[in-house]
PDB file of C-alpha atoms in Angstrom:
ATOM      1  CA  MET A 766     -97.757 -26.523-225.353  1.00 62.00           C
ATOM      2  CA  ARG A 767     -99.296 -26.545-221.919  1.00 66.00           C
ATOM      3  CA  THR A 768    -100.473 -23.414-220.148  1.00 75.00           C
ATOM      4  CA  GLN A 769    -101.725 -25.243-217.026  1.00 74.00           C
ATOM      5  CA  ARG A 770    -100.040 -27.830-214.822  1.00 69.00           C
ATOM      6  CA  ASP A 771    -101.658 -29.419-211.787  1.00 67.00           C
ATOM      7  CA  GLY A 772    -104.299 -26.695-211.724  1.00 70.00           C
ATOM      8  CA  SER A 773    -101.778 -23.840-211.736  1.00 77.00           C
ATOM      9  CA  ASN A 774    -100.806 -21.468-214.503  1.00 81.00           C
ATOM     10  CA  PHE A 775     -97.640 -22.574-216.273  1.00 75.00           C
ATOM     11  CA  ASP A 776     -95.688 -19.842-218.030  1.00 77.00           C
ATOM     12  CA  SER A 777     -93.662 -21.607-220.716  1.00 75.00           C
ATOM     13  CA  SER A 778     -91.947 -18.329-221.632  1.00 76.00           C
ATOM     14  CA  LEU A 779     -89.935 -18.649-218.414  1.00 72.00           C
ATOM     15  CA  TYR A 780     -88.246 -21.598-220.103  1.00 72.00           C
ATOM     16  CA  GLY A 781     -87.659 -19.827-223.410  1.00 72.00           C
ATOM     17  CA  ARG A 782     -90.756 -21.282-225.013  1.00 76.00           C
ATOM     18  CA  SER A 783     -93.616 -19.621-226.872  1.00 78.00           C
ATOM     19  CA  ILE A 784     -97.048 -21.213-227.201  1.00 76.00           C
ATOM     20  CA  ASN A 785     -97.427 -19.265-230.457  1.00 81.00           C
ATOM     21  CA  ASP A 786     -94.428 -20.970-232.079  1.00 83.00           C
ATOM     22  CA  PRO A 787     -93.906 -24.454-230.613  1.00 79.00           C
ATOM     23  CA  VAL A 788     -92.071 -25.759-233.699  1.00 83.00           C
ATOM     24  CA  SER A 789     -89.095 -23.484-233.053  1.00 83.00           C
ATOM     25  CA  SER A 790     -89.611 -23.051-229.298  1.00 80.00           C
ATOM     26  CA  CYS A 791     -89.347 -26.777-228.632  1.00 80.00           C
ATOM     27  CA  ALA A 792     -86.301 -27.339-230.840  1.00 82.00           C
ATOM     28  CA  ARG A 793     -83.323 -29.096-229.264  1.00 79.00           C
ATOM     29  CA  THR A 794     -80.106 -27.364-228.290  1.00 80.00           C
ATOM     30  CA  VAL A 795     -77.008 -29.074-229.681  1.00 82.00           C
ATOM     31  CA  ASN A 796     -73.527 -28.092-228.438  1.00 86.00           C
ATOM     32  CA  GLY A 797     -74.922 -24.819-227.084  1.00 84.00           C
ATOM     33  CA  THR A 798     -76.708 -23.872-230.310  1.00 85.00           C
ATOM     34  CA  LYS A 799     -80.469 -24.045-230.541  1.00 82.00           C
ATOM     35  CA  LEU A 800     -81.729 -25.690-233.701  1.00 84.00           C
ATOM     36  CA  ALA A 801     -84.150 -23.746-235.914  1.00 85.00           C
ATOM     37  CA  SER A 802     -87.033 -26.182-235.530  1.00 86.00           C
ATOM     38  CA  VAL A 803     -88.146 -29.462-234.050  1.00 81.00           C
ATOM     39  CA  GLU A 804     -86.534 -32.388-235.837  1.00 74.00           C
ATOM     40  CA  ASP A 805     -88.207 -35.619-236.787  1.00 67.00           C
ATOM     41  CA  ARG A 806     -86.158 -38.008-234.650  1.00 68.00           C
ATOM     42  CA  ASN A 807     -86.593 -41.515-233.378  1.00 72.00           C
ATOM     43  CA  ILE A 808     -88.991 -41.044-230.507  1.00 77.00           C
ATOM     44  CA  GLN A 809     -91.760 -43.392-229.517  1.00 81.00           C
ATOM     45  CA  ILE A 810     -94.774 -42.412-227.497  1.00 87.00           C
ATOM     46  CA  TYR A 811     -97.324 -44.461-225.602  1.00 88.00           C
ATOM     47  CA  GLN A 812    -100.241 -42.481-224.304  1.00 92.00           C
ATOM     48  CA  PHE A 813    -103.182 -43.687-222.277  1.00 93.00           C
ATOM     49  CA  LEU A 814    -106.320 -41.514-222.265  1.00 94.00           C
ATOM     50  CA  TYR A 815    -109.059 -41.778-219.675  1.00 95.00           C
ATOM     51  CA  GLU A 816    -112.380 -39.953-219.845  1.00 95.00           C
ATOM     52  CA  PHE A 817    -114.462 -39.367-216.729  1.00 95.00           C
ATOM     53  CA  LYS A 818    -117.929 -37.894-217.347  1.00 95.00           C
ATOM     54  CA  TYR A 819    -119.609 -36.167-214.449  1.00 96.00           C
ATOM     55  CA  PRO A 820    -122.803 -37.916-213.315  1.00 96.00           C
ATOM     56  CA  THR A 821    -126.231 -36.964-214.614  1.00 96.00           C
ATOM     57  CA  ALA A 822    -129.006 -35.637-212.386  1.00 96.00           C
ATOM     58  CA  ALA A 823    -130.566 -39.108-212.245  1.00 97.00           C
ATOM     59  CA  GLN A 824    -127.242 -40.702-211.297  1.00 97.00           C
ATOM     60  CA  CYS A 825    -126.678 -38.093-208.562  1.00 97.00           C
ATOM     61  CA  ASP A 826    -130.049 -38.948-207.081  1.00 97.00           C
ATOM     62  CA  ASP A 827    -129.730 -42.711-207.516  1.00 97.00           C
ATOM     63  CA  PHE A 828    -126.100 -43.193-206.460  1.00 96.00           C
ATOM     64  CA  PHE A 829    -125.495 -40.389-203.957  1.00 96.00           C
ATOM     65  CA  LYS A 830    -128.994 -39.330-202.835  1.00 97.00           C
ATOM     66  CA  VAL A 831    -128.238 -35.645-203.388  1.00 97.00           C
ATOM     67  CA  ASP A 832    -129.649 -33.029-205.729  1.00 96.00           C
ATOM     68  CA  GLU A 833    -127.924 -32.276-209.024  1.00 96.00           C
ATOM     69  CA  ALA A 834    -126.546 -28.874-207.964  1.00 96.00           C
ATOM     70  CA  THR A 835    -124.820 -30.292-204.862  1.00 97.00           C
ATOM     71  CA  CYS A 836    -123.519 -33.253-206.842  1.00 97.00           C
ATOM     72  CA  MET A 837    -122.146 -31.110-209.674  1.00 96.00           C
ATOM     73  CA  GLU A 838    -120.516 -28.698-207.245  1.00 96.00           C
ATOM     74  CA  PHE A 839    -118.637 -31.603-205.649  1.00 97.00           C
ATOM     75  CA  PHE A 840    -117.481 -33.201-208.906  1.00 96.00           C
ATOM     76  CA  LYS A 841    -116.555 -29.936-210.609  1.00 96.00           C
ATOM     77  CA  ASN A 842    -114.572 -28.748-207.594  1.00 95.00           C
ATOM     78  CA  ARG A 843    -113.007 -32.075-206.700  1.00 94.00           C
ATOM     79  CA  TYR A 844    -112.187 -33.419-210.139  1.00 94.00           C
ATOM     80  CA  GLY A 845    -112.078 -30.326-212.321  1.00 94.00           C
ATOM     81  CA  GLY A 846    -110.851 -27.806-209.758  1.00 94.00           C
ATOM     82  CA  ASP A 847    -108.448 -29.910-207.713  1.00 94.00           C
ATOM     83  CA  LEU A 848    -106.975 -31.852-210.621  1.00 92.00           C
ATOM     84  CA  ALA A 849    -107.205 -29.509-213.598  1.00 92.00           C
ATOM     85  CA  GLY A 850    -107.651 -26.058-212.074  1.00 91.00           C
ATOM     86  CA  LYS A 851    -110.952 -25.509-213.864  1.00 92.00           C
ATOM     87  CA  ALA A 852    -114.208 -26.092-211.960  1.00 93.00           C
ATOM     88  CA  GLU A 853    -116.499 -26.208-214.960  1.00 91.00           C
ATOM     89  CA  GLY A 854    -117.394 -28.457-217.858  1.00 92.00           C
ATOM     90  CA  SER A 855    -118.974 -31.901-217.865  1.00 94.00           C
ATOM     91  CA  ARG A 856    -115.973 -34.251-217.862  1.00 94.00           C
ATOM     92  CA  ILE A 857    -112.261 -34.581-217.336  1.00 95.00           C
ATOM     93  CA  ILE A 858    -109.703 -36.212-219.588  1.00 95.00           C
ATOM     94  CA  SER A 859    -106.561 -37.551-217.986  1.00 94.00           C
ATOM     95  CA  THR A 860    -103.541 -38.673-219.983  1.00 94.00           C
ATOM     96  CA  TYR A 861    -100.620 -40.810-218.942  1.00 93.00           C
ATOM     97  CA  THR A 862     -97.754 -40.563-221.407  1.00 92.00           C
ATOM     98  CA  TYR A 863     -94.461 -42.425-221.826  1.00 89.00           C
ATOM     99  CA  TYR A 864     -91.739 -41.184-224.173  1.00 89.00           C
ATOM    100  CA  GLY A 865     -88.887 -43.378-225.337  1.00 88.00           C
ATOM    101  CA  THR A 866     -85.849 -42.403-227.352  1.00 82.00           C
ATOM    102  CA  PHE A 867     -82.139 -42.764-227.982  1.00 78.00           C
ATOM    103  CA  ASN A 868     -79.557 -40.541-226.295  1.00 76.00           C
ATOM    104  CA  ASP A 869     -78.457 -37.337-228.057  1.00 71.00           C
ATOM    105  CA  ILE A 870     -75.756 -39.085-230.083  1.00 72.00           C
ATOM    106  CA  TYR A 871     -77.999 -42.057-231.004  1.00 69.00           C
ATOM    107  CA  THR A 872     -75.739 -44.709-229.518  1.00 76.00           C
ATOM    108  CA  LYS A 873     -77.934 -46.041-226.742  1.00 79.00           C
ATOM    109  CA  TRP A 874     -81.639 -46.536-226.069  1.00 81.00           C
ATOM    110  CA  VAL A 875     -82.468 -44.319-223.095  1.00 81.00           C
ATOM    111  CA  GLY A 876     -85.718 -46.032-222.234  1.00 84.00           C
ATOM    112  CA  TRP A 877     -89.198 -44.951-221.323  1.00 86.00           C
ATOM    113  CA  VAL A 878     -89.886 -41.803-219.310  1.00 85.00           C
ATOM    114  CA  ASN A 879     -93.031 -40.081-218.063  1.00 88.00           C
ATOM    115  CA  PRO A 880     -92.164 -36.359-217.807  1.00 81.00           C
ATOM    116  CA  ASP A 881     -95.188 -35.590-215.630  1.00 84.00           C
ATOM    117  CA  VAL A 882     -93.958 -37.465-212.551  1.00 88.00           C
ATOM    118  CA  ASN A 883     -92.274 -35.862-209.548  1.00 86.00           C
ATOM    119  CA  GLY A 884     -94.569 -32.853-209.798  1.00 83.00           C
ATOM    120  CA  PRO A 885     -96.624 -31.154-207.092  1.00 82.00           C
ATOM    121  CA  ARG A 886     -98.875 -34.192-206.657  1.00 89.00           C
ATOM    122  CA  LYS A 887     -96.000 -36.477-205.666  1.00 89.00           C
ATOM    123  CA  ASN A 888     -96.034 -35.443-202.002  1.00 89.00           C
ATOM    124  CA  ALA A 889     -99.666 -34.375-201.711  1.00 90.00           C
ATOM    125  CA  ASN A 890    -101.247 -35.192-198.362  1.00 92.00           C
ATOM    126  CA  ASP A 891    -104.488 -35.944-200.189  1.00 93.00           C
ATOM    127  CA  THR A 892    -104.404 -39.522-201.513  1.00 94.00           C
ATOM    128  CA  PHE A 893    -106.875 -38.631-204.264  1.00 94.00           C
ATOM    129  CA  LEU A 894    -104.508 -36.002-205.677  1.00 93.00           C
ATOM    130  CA  ARG A 895    -101.456 -38.209-205.143  1.00 93.00           C
ATOM    131  CA  GLY A 896    -103.225 -40.954-207.117  1.00 94.00           C
ATOM    132  CA  TYR A 897    -103.083 -38.744-210.206  1.00 94.00           C
ATOM    133  CA  GLU A 898     -99.281 -38.370-210.022  1.00 93.00           C
ATOM    134  CA  GLY A 899     -97.927 -38.675-213.552  1.00 92.00           C
ATOM    135  CA  PHE A 900    -101.207 -37.725-215.256  1.00 93.00           C
ATOM    136  CA  SER A 901    -102.003 -34.561-217.170  1.00 91.00           C
ATOM    137  CA  VAL A 902    -105.628 -33.681-216.440  1.00 92.00           C
ATOM    138  CA  PHE A 903    -107.936 -31.429-218.430  1.00 93.00           C
ATOM    139  CA  ALA A 904    -111.474 -30.276-217.534  1.00 93.00           C
ATOM    140  CA  LEU A 905    -113.773 -30.006-220.555  1.00 92.00           C
TER     141      LEU A 905
END
C-alpha cells in the first residue's frame, strides 16, 4: 500500500486502511458489510514500468558540460524530488497501470481504468509534471 503520492505523504489510515494489514484493509465492502479479506476475483492488470537512471559523472560532463555535483542536484531535485518526493538515490521507476474488471455483480465488463489519473499533476502549470499524470513514481 502506498505511503507517498505525487511527492506528498499519503495517510491510508484516513481511508480505513492499514499498511500493516493490506489483505484485510483492502477487502471489498458488499451491501454495507466489509469482507474479512481480499478476494481472488476476475481482475486483469496491465502495468508498464519505466526506469530512468541518473547520468554518470562522464555523461554530465559530456552531455551537459557541468560538474557531477551540479548535475546530480538537478536530476535528484527535478526527477526524484518533484516527481517522487525523495531527492536521493540514483534512479526513478515510474509505473503506468491499467486495471480491468467486471462490475460488482459480475454481469458486465467495466473496462480498463488507471486509478492514478486526475491527481495533483492533472492541472500542474509545469508541463514536465503534467506529463507524468497517471504514473506512480518512485525514487530509488
